[in-house]
Amino acid sequence: MNKKVEKALNKQIELELFSSQLYLAMASWAEKTGFNGSANFLYMHSDEERMHMLKLFHYVNDRGGHAIVPSVEQPNLEYKSIHDVFKEIFEHEKMITAAINELVGLCYEEKDFTTVSFLQWYVEEQIEEESLFSNILDKFNLLGGDKAKMYMFDSEMEKMASTGETPSE
Ligand code: FEO
């Protein structure tokens, strides 16, 4: 496969794996802080990010490239509040969307239309992810920050986790 595209896909593999690690760290923080609903949701989302990484992994190898296991960067382990966790996720997902768009742009430049077509799944996935996290932030803002409302917010997250209300399914 085109070497520039292969390198860029491996960079995306690294980003998706980092996303998985980041959500895992956030899930752990939420669990130890008592936000069990949010923790369940975040553990699930961490698994989804690993799935995003694996999908790229198989594609690179199937097309004659070499999918590289990246070294692991430790994400932030501590958060000020559950609100900060979801605000950070929303910003992170916007960064991922920009990275996917760059990748698609490179594939057009390199006339690798097969990979452009493969990446459409990620383009659509990012629309869903940004919308999901924007909705969660809206929910948080509606419920506000006092303790009873935080409990309600966390119960909402539990509901989302138990119904599998996450993108990419
Ligand atoms: Fe794989 Fe949340 O983007």
PDB file of N, CA and C in Angstrom, residues 93-164:
ATOM      1  N   GLU A  93     -12.773  14.305  21.068  1.00  0.00           N
ATOM      2  CA  GLU A  93     -13.443  13.778  19.866  1.00  0.00           C
ATOM      3  C   GLU A  93     -13.375  14.771  18.706  1.00  0.00           C
ATOM      4  N   LYS A  94     -13.402  16.075  19.022  1.00  0.00           N
ATOM      5  CA  LYS A  94     -13.270  17.064  17.938  1.00  0.00           C
ATOM      6  C   LYS A  94     -11.870  16.960  17.320  1.00  0.00           C
ATOM      7  N   MET A  95     -10.873  16.709  18.169  1.00  0.00           N
ATOM      8  CA  MET A  95      -9.504  16.532  17.659  1.00  0.00           C
ATOM      9  C   MET A  95      -9.438  15.275  16.772  1.00  0.00           C
ATOM     10  N   ILE A  96     -10.120  14.202  17.196  1.00  0.00           N
ATOM     11  CA  ILE A  96     -10.119  12.962  16.396  1.00  0.00           C
ATOM     12  C   ILE A  96     -10.798  13.209  15.040  1.00  0.00           C
ATOM     13  N   THR A  97     -11.884  13.957  15.056  1.00  0.00           N
ATOM     14  CA  THR A  97     -12.568  14.272  13.789  1.00  0.00           C
ATOM     15  C   THR A  97     -11.614  15.002  12.843  1.00  0.00           C
ATOM     16  N   ALA A  98     -10.870  15.979  13.388  1.00  0.00           N
ATOM     17  CA  ALA A  98      -9.923  16.728  12.556  1.00  0.00           C
ATOM     18  C   ALA A  98      -8.855  15.783  11.991  1.00  0.00           C
ATOM     19  N   ALA A  99      -8.413  14.827  12.814  1.00  0.00           N
ATOM     20  CA  ALA A  99      -7.387  13.877  12.361  1.00  0.00           C
ATOM     21  C   ALA A  99      -7.935  12.992  11.227  1.00  0.00           C
ATOM     22  N   ILE A 100      -9.178  12.550  11.365  1.00  0.00           N
ATOM     23  CA  ILE A 100      -9.796  11.716  10.310  1.00  0.00           C
ATOM     24  C   ILE A 100      -9.920  12.534   9.018  1.00  0.00           C
ATOM     25  N   ASN A 101     -10.328  13.772   9.148  1.00  0.00           N
ATOM     26  CA  ASN A 101     -10.465  14.624   7.957  1.00  0.00           C
ATOM     27  C   ASN A 101      -9.120  14.822   7.248  1.00  0.00           C
ATOM     28  N   GLU A 102      -8.055  15.023   8.042  1.00  0.00           N
ATOM     29  CA  GLU A 102      -6.693  15.126   7.478  1.00  0.00           C
ATOM     30  C   GLU A 102      -6.336  13.865   6.707  1.00  0.00           C
ATOM     31  N   LEU A 103      -6.665  12.744   7.328  1.00  0.00           N
ATOM     32  CA  LEU A 103      -6.346  11.436   6.742  1.00  0.00           C
ATOM     33  C   LEU A 103      -7.068  11.267   5.402  1.00  0.00           C
ATOM     34  N   VAL A 104      -8.334  11.611   5.382  1.00  0.00           N
ATOM     35  CA  VAL A 104      -9.109  11.498   4.137  1.00  0.00           C
ATOM     36  C   VAL A 104      -8.495  12.430   3.083  1.00  0.00           C
ATOM     37  N   GLY A 105      -8.120  13.641   3.511  1.00  0.00           N
ATOM     38  CA  GLY A 105      -7.499  14.605   2.589  1.00  0.00           C
ATOM     39  C   GLY A 105      -6.223  14.033   1.978  1.00  0.00           C
ATOM     40  N   LEU A 106      -5.400  13.397   2.807  1.00  0.00           N
ATOM     41  CA  LEU A 106      -4.151  12.802   2.309  1.00  0.00           C
ATOM     42  C   LEU A 106      -4.453  11.697   1.281  1.00  0.00           C
ATOM     43  N   CYS A 107      -5.465  10.875   1.586  1.00  0.00           N
ATOM     44  CA  CYS A 107      -5.811   9.776   0.664  1.00  0.00           C
ATOM     45  C   CYS A 107      -6.275  10.312  -0.690  1.00  0.00           C
ATOM     46  N   TYR A 108      -6.992  11.420  -0.675  1.00  0.00           N
ATOM     47  CA  TYR A 108      -7.382  12.048  -1.952  1.00  0.00           C
ATOM     48  C   TYR A 108      -6.142  12.509  -2.705  1.00  0.00           C
ATOM     49  N   GLU A 109      -5.225  13.185  -1.970  1.00  0.00           N
ATOM     50  CA  GLU A 109      -3.980  13.655  -2.609  1.00  0.00           C
ATOM     51  C   GLU A 109      -3.214  12.499  -3.239  1.00  0.00           C
ATOM     52  N   GLU A 110      -3.190  11.378  -2.527  1.00  0.00           N
ATOM     53  CA  GLU A 110      -2.429  10.210  -3.005  1.00  0.00           C
ATOM     54  C   GLU A 110      -3.250   9.337  -3.955  1.00  0.00           C
ATOM     55  N   LYS A 111      -4.459   9.782  -4.257  1.00  0.00           N
ATOM     56  CA  LYS A 111      -5.377   9.034  -5.139  1.00  0.00           C
ATOM     57  C   LYS A 111      -5.618   7.589  -4.641  1.00  0.00           C
ATOM     58  N   ASP A 112      -5.660   7.442  -3.319  1.00  0.00           N
ATOM     59  CA  ASP A 112      -5.967   6.133  -2.735  1.00  0.00           C
ATOM     60  C   ASP A 112      -7.470   6.128  -2.400  1.00  0.00           C
ATOM     61  N   PHE A 113      -8.273   5.901  -3.425  1.00  0.00           N
ATOM     62  CA  PHE A 113      -9.726   6.012  -3.249  1.00  0.00           C
ATOM     63  C   PHE A 113     -10.315   4.823  -2.488  1.00  0.00           C
ATOM     64  N   THR A 114      -9.588   3.718  -2.487  1.00  0.00           N
ATOM     65  CA  THR A 114     -10.057   2.559  -1.698  1.00  0.00           C
ATOM     66  C   THR A 114     -10.044   2.929  -0.210  1.00  0.00           C
ATOM     67  N   THR A 115      -8.958   3.594   0.209  1.00  0.00           N
ATOM     68  CA  THR A 115      -8.878   3.975   1.630  1.00  0.00           C
ATOM     69  C   THR A 115      -9.860   5.107   1.936  1.00  0.00           C
ATOM     70  N   VAL A 116     -10.083   5.988   0.959  1.00  0.00           N
ATOM     71  CA  VAL A 116     -11.100   7.035   1.166  1.00  0.00           C
ATOM     72  C   VAL A 116     -12.436   6.352   1.481  1.00  0.00           C
ATOM     73  N   SER A 117     -12.751   5.338   0.704  1.00  0.00           N
ATOM     74  CA  SER A 117     -14.019   4.638   0.889  1.00  0.00           C
ATOM     75  C   SER A 117     -14.046   3.930   2.263  1.00  0.00           C
ATOM     76  N   PHE A 118     -12.942   3.269   2.622  1.00  0.00           N
ATOM     77  CA  PHE A 118     -12.855   2.606   3.935  1.00  0.00           C
ATOM     78  C   PHE A 118     -13.059   3.611   5.077  1.00  0.00           C
ATOM     79  N   LEU A 119     -12.501   4.813   4.900  1.00  0.00           N
ATOM     80  CA  LEU A 119     -12.549   5.813   5.984  1.00  0.00           C
ATOM     81  C   LEU A 119     -13.915   6.479   6.147  1.00  0.00           C
ATOM     82  N   GLN A 120     -14.812   6.253   5.194  1.00  0.00           N
ATOM     83  CA  GLN A 120     -16.156   6.843   5.328  1.00  0.00           C
ATOM     84  C   GLN A 120     -16.824   6.405   6.632  1.00  0.00           C
ATOM     85  N   TRP A 121     -16.560   5.160   7.030  1.00  0.00           N
ATOM     86  CA  TRP A 121     -17.141   4.655   8.290  1.00  0.00           C
ATOM     87  C   TRP A 121     -16.704   5.552   9.462  1.00  0.00           C
ATOM     88  N   TYR A 122     -15.431   5.944   9.444  1.00  0.00           N
ATOM     89  CA  TYR A 122     -14.896   6.794  10.531  1.00  0.00           C
ATOM     90  C   TYR A 122     -15.471   8.214  10.461  1.00  0.00           C
ATOM     91  N   VAL A 123     -15.670   8.701   9.234  1.00  0.00           N
ATOM     92  CA  VAL A 123     -16.241  10.043   9.081  1.00  0.00           C
ATOM     93  C   VAL A 123     -17.636  10.057   9.722  1.00  0.00           C
ATOM     94  N   GLU A 124     -18.423   9.017   9.413  1.00  0.00           N
ATOM     95  CA  GLU A 124     -19.782   8.967   9.977  1.00  0.00           C
ATOM     96  C   GLU A 124     -19.763   8.721  11.477  1.00  0.00           C
ATOM     97  N   GLU A 125     -18.854   7.882  11.896  1.00  0.00           N
ATOM     98  CA  GLU A 125     -18.714   7.579  13.323  1.00  0.00           C
ATOM     99  C   GLU A 125     -18.425   8.864  14.114  1.00  0.00           C
ATOM    100  N   GLN A 126     -17.568   9.713  13.554  1.00  0.00           N
ATOM    101  CA  GLN A 126     -17.217  10.949  14.267  1.00  0.00           C
ATOM    102  C   GLN A 126     -18.418  11.898  14.372  1.00  0.00           C
ATOM    103  N   ILE A 127     -19.275  11.898  13.358  1.00  0.00           N
ATOM    104  CA  ILE A 127     -20.489  12.733  13.455  1.00  0.00           C
ATOM    105  C   ILE A 127     -21.310  12.240  14.648  1.00  0.00           C
ATOM    106  N   GLU A 128     -21.448  10.905  14.742  1.00  0.00           N
ATOM    107  CA  GLU A 128     -22.236  10.326  15.845  1.00  0.00           C
ATOM    108  C   GLU A 128     -21.586  10.608  17.198  1.00  0.00           C
ATOM    109  N   GLU A 129     -20.269  10.476  17.249  1.00  0.00           N
ATOM    110  CA  GLU A 129     -19.596  10.650  18.539  1.00  0.00           C
ATOM    111  C   GLU A 129     -19.688  12.098  19.023  1.00  0.00           C
ATOM    112  N   GLU A 130     -19.461  13.030  18.119  1.00  0.00           N
ATOM    113  CA  GLU A 130     -19.559  14.436  18.539  1.00  0.00           C
ATOM    114  C   GLU A 130     -20.976  14.747  18.998  1.00  0.00           C
ATOM    115  N   SER A 131     -21.952  14.220  18.281  1.00  0.00           N
ATOM    116  CA  SER A 131     -23.340  14.474  18.650  1.00  0.00           C
ATOM    117  C   SER A 131     -23.658  13.830  20.013  1.00  0.00           C
ATOM    118  N   LEU A 132     -23.187  12.598  20.219  1.00  0.00           N
ATOM    119  CA  LEU A 132     -23.417  11.910  21.499  1.00  0.00           C
ATOM    120  C   LEU A 132     -22.867  12.724  22.669  1.00  0.00           C
ATOM    121  N   PHE A 133     -21.607  13.173  22.547  1.00  0.00           N
ATOM    122  CA  PHE A 133     -20.992  13.863  23.683  1.00  0.00           C
ATOM    123  C   PHE A 133     -21.522  15.282  23.854  1.00  0.00           C
ATOM    124  N   SER A 134     -21.935  15.879  22.764  1.00  0.00           N
ATOM    125  CA  SER A 134     -22.573  17.185  22.883  1.00  0.00           C
ATOM    126  C   SER A 134     -23.921  17.028  23.629  1.00  0.00           C
ATOM    127  N   ASN A 135     -24.656  15.946  23.323  1.00  0.00           N
ATOM    128  CA  ASN A 135     -25.922  15.687  24.025  1.00  0.00           C
ATOM    129  C   ASN A 135     -25.701  15.411  25.506  1.00  0.00           C
ATOM    130  N   ILE A 136     -24.641  14.679  25.809  1.00  0.00           N
ATOM    131  CA  ILE A 136     -24.347  14.394  27.222  1.00  0.00           C
ATOM    132  C   ILE A 136     -24.038  15.695  27.963  1.00  0.00           C
ATOM    133  N   LEU A 137     -23.282  16.573  27.324  1.00  0.00           N
ATOM    134  CA  LEU A 137     -22.968  17.865  27.977  1.00  0.00           C
ATOM    135  C   LEU A 137     -24.238  18.692  28.164  1.00  0.00           C
ATOM    136  N   ASP A 138     -25.139  18.644  27.172  1.00  0.00           N
ATOM    137  CA  ASP A 138     -26.427  19.344  27.321  1.00  0.00           C
ATOM    138  C   ASP A 138     -27.187  18.797  28.518  1.00  0.00           C
ATOM    139  N   LYS A 139     -27.196  17.473  28.621  1.00  0.00           N
ATOM    140  CA  LYS A 139     -27.879  16.803  29.723  1.00  0.00           C
ATOM    141  C   LYS A 139     -27.297  17.290  31.051  1.00  0.00           C
ATOM    142  N   PHE A 140     -25.997  17.322  31.108  1.00  0.00           N
ATOM    143  CA  PHE A 140     -25.326  17.770  32.329  1.00  0.00           C
ATOM    144  C   PHE A 140     -25.742  19.200  32.659  1.00  0.00           C
ATOM    145  N   ASN A 141     -25.746  20.050  31.651  1.00  0.00           N
ATOM    146  CA  ASN A 141     -26.090  21.460  31.893  1.00  0.00           C
ATOM    147  C   ASN A 141     -27.539  21.611  32.339  1.00  0.00           C
ATOM    148  N   LEU A 142     -28.408  20.757  31.805  1.00  0.00           N
ATOM    149  CA  LEU A 142     -29.813  20.811  32.211  1.00  0.00           C
ATOM    150  C   LEU A 142     -29.978  20.399  33.665  1.00  0.00           C
ATOM    151  N   LEU A 143     -29.204  19.348  34.040  1.00  0.00           N
ATOM    152  CA  LEU A 143     -29.371  18.833  35.399  1.00  0.00           C
ATOM    153  C   LEU A 143     -28.613  19.673  36.426  1.00  0.00           C
ATOM    154  N   GLY A 144     -27.594  20.367  35.982  1.00  0.00           N
ATOM    155  CA  GLY A 144     -26.864  21.246  36.896  1.00  0.00           C
ATOM    156  C   GLY A 144     -25.893  20.499  37.777  1.00  0.00           C
ATOM    157  N   GLY A 145     -25.361  21.158  38.801  1.00  0.00           N
ATOM    158  CA  GLY A 145     -24.221  20.592  39.524  1.00  0.00           C
ATOM    159  C   GLY A 145     -24.459  20.168  40.965  1.00  0.00           C
ATOM    160  N   ASP A 146     -25.688  20.333  41.536  1.00  0.00           N
ATOM    161  CA  ASP A 146     -25.772  19.953  42.953  1.00  0.00           C
ATOM    162  C   ASP A 146     -25.822  18.427  43.082  1.00  0.00           C
ATOM    163  N   LYS A 147     -25.698  17.936  44.324  1.00  0.00           N
ATOM    164  CA  LYS A 147     -25.464  16.503  44.498  1.00  0.00           C
ATOM    165  C   LYS A 147     -26.606  15.638  43.991  1.00  0.00           C
ATOM    166  N   ALA A 148     -27.860  16.051  44.265  1.00  0.00           N
ATOM    167  CA  ALA A 148     -29.004  15.251  43.820  1.00  0.00           C
ATOM    168  C   ALA A 148     -29.028  15.193  42.302  1.00  0.00           C
ATOM    169  N   LYS A 149     -28.704  16.331  41.692  1.00  0.00           N
ATOM    170  CA  LYS A 149     -28.722  16.368  40.236  1.00  0.00           C
ATOM    171  C   LYS A 149     -27.564  15.562  39.648  1.00  0.00           C
ATOM    172  N   MET A 150     -26.419  15.569  40.329  1.00  0.00           N
ATOM    173  CA  MET A 150     -25.291  14.765  39.857  1.00  0.00           C
ATOM    174  C   MET A 150     -25.663  13.289  39.891  1.00  0.00           C
ATOM    175  N   TYR A 151     -26.434  12.918  40.925  1.00  0.00           N
ATOM    176  CA  TYR A 151     -26.875  11.531  41.037  1.00  0.00           C
ATOM    177  C   TYR A 151     -27.777  11.183  39.849  1.00  0.00           C
ATOM    178  N   MET A 152     -28.659  12.132  39.530  1.00  0.00           N
ATOM    179  CA  MET A 152     -29.542  11.901  38.375  1.00  0.00           C
ATOM    180  C   MET A 152     -28.753  11.788  37.088  1.00  0.00           C
ATOM    181  N   PHE A 153     -27.747  12.651  36.954  1.00  0.00           N
ATOM    182  CA  PHE A 153     -26.905  12.604  35.751  1.00  0.00           C
ATOM    183  C   PHE A 153     -26.253  11.230  35.636  1.00  0.00           C
ATOM    184  N   ASP A 154     -25.707  10.768  36.766  1.00  0.00           N
ATOM    185  CA  ASP A 154     -25.010   9.479  36.732  1.00  0.00           C
ATOM    186  C   ASP A 154     -25.987   8.338  36.418  1.00  0.00           C
ATOM    187  N   SER A 155     -27.228   8.450  36.923  1.00  0.00           N
ATOM    188  CA  SER A 155     -28.227   7.416  36.608  1.00  0.00           C
ATOM    189  C   SER A 155     -28.536   7.423  35.111  1.00  0.00           C
ATOM    190  N   GLU A 156     -28.567   8.615  34.535  1.00  0.00           N
ATOM    191  CA  GLU A 156     -28.785   8.712  33.081  1.00  0.00           C
ATOM    192  C   GLU A 156     -27.658   8.008  32.325  1.00  0.00           C
ATOM    193  N   MET A 157     -26.436   8.186  32.804  1.00  0.00           N
ATOM    194  CA  MET A 157     -25.289   7.550  32.147  1.00  0.00           C
ATOM    195  C   MET A 157     -25.382   6.030  32.277  1.00  0.00           C
ATOM    196  N   GLU A 158     -25.850   5.575  33.445  1.00  0.00           N
ATOM    197  CA  GLU A 158     -26.029   4.129  33.655  1.00  0.00           C
ATOM    198  C   GLU A 158     -27.030   3.588  32.640  1.00  0.00           C
ATOM    199  N   LYS A 159     -28.120   4.364  32.451  1.00  0.00           N
ATOM    200  CA  LYS A 159     -29.145   3.947  31.498  1.00  0.00           C
ATOM    201  C   LYS A 159     -28.541   3.841  30.087  1.00  0.00           C
ATOM    202  N   MET A 160     -27.727   4.845  29.738  1.00  0.00           N
ATOM    203  CA  MET A 160     -27.119   4.828  28.405  1.00  0.00           C
ATOM    204  C   MET A 160     -26.180   3.636  28.251  1.00  0.00           C
ATOM    205  N   ALA A 161     -25.462   3.330  29.346  1.00  0.00           N
ATOM    206  CA  ALA A 161     -24.528   2.189  29.275  1.00  0.00           C
ATOM    207  C   ALA A 161     -25.318   0.890  29.145  1.00  0.00           C
ATOM    208  N   SER A 162     -26.424   0.762  29.904  1.00  0.00           N
ATOM    209  CA  SER A 162     -27.132  -0.523  29.896  1.00  0.00           C
ATOM    210  C   SER A 162     -27.931  -0.729  28.615  1.00  0.00           C
ATOM    211  N   THR A 163     -28.309   0.357  27.941  1.00  0.00           N
ATOM    212  CA  THR A 163     -29.018   0.159  26.672  1.00  0.00           C
ATOM    213  C   THR A 163     -28.039   0.188  25.501  1.00  0.00           C
ATOM    214  N   GLY A 164     -26.737   0.309  25.847  1.00  0.00           N
ATOM    215  CA  GLY A 164     -25.725   0.325  24.780  1.00  0.00           C
ATOM    216  C   GLY A 164     -25.885   1.537  23.890  1.00  0.00           C
TER     217      GLY A 164
END
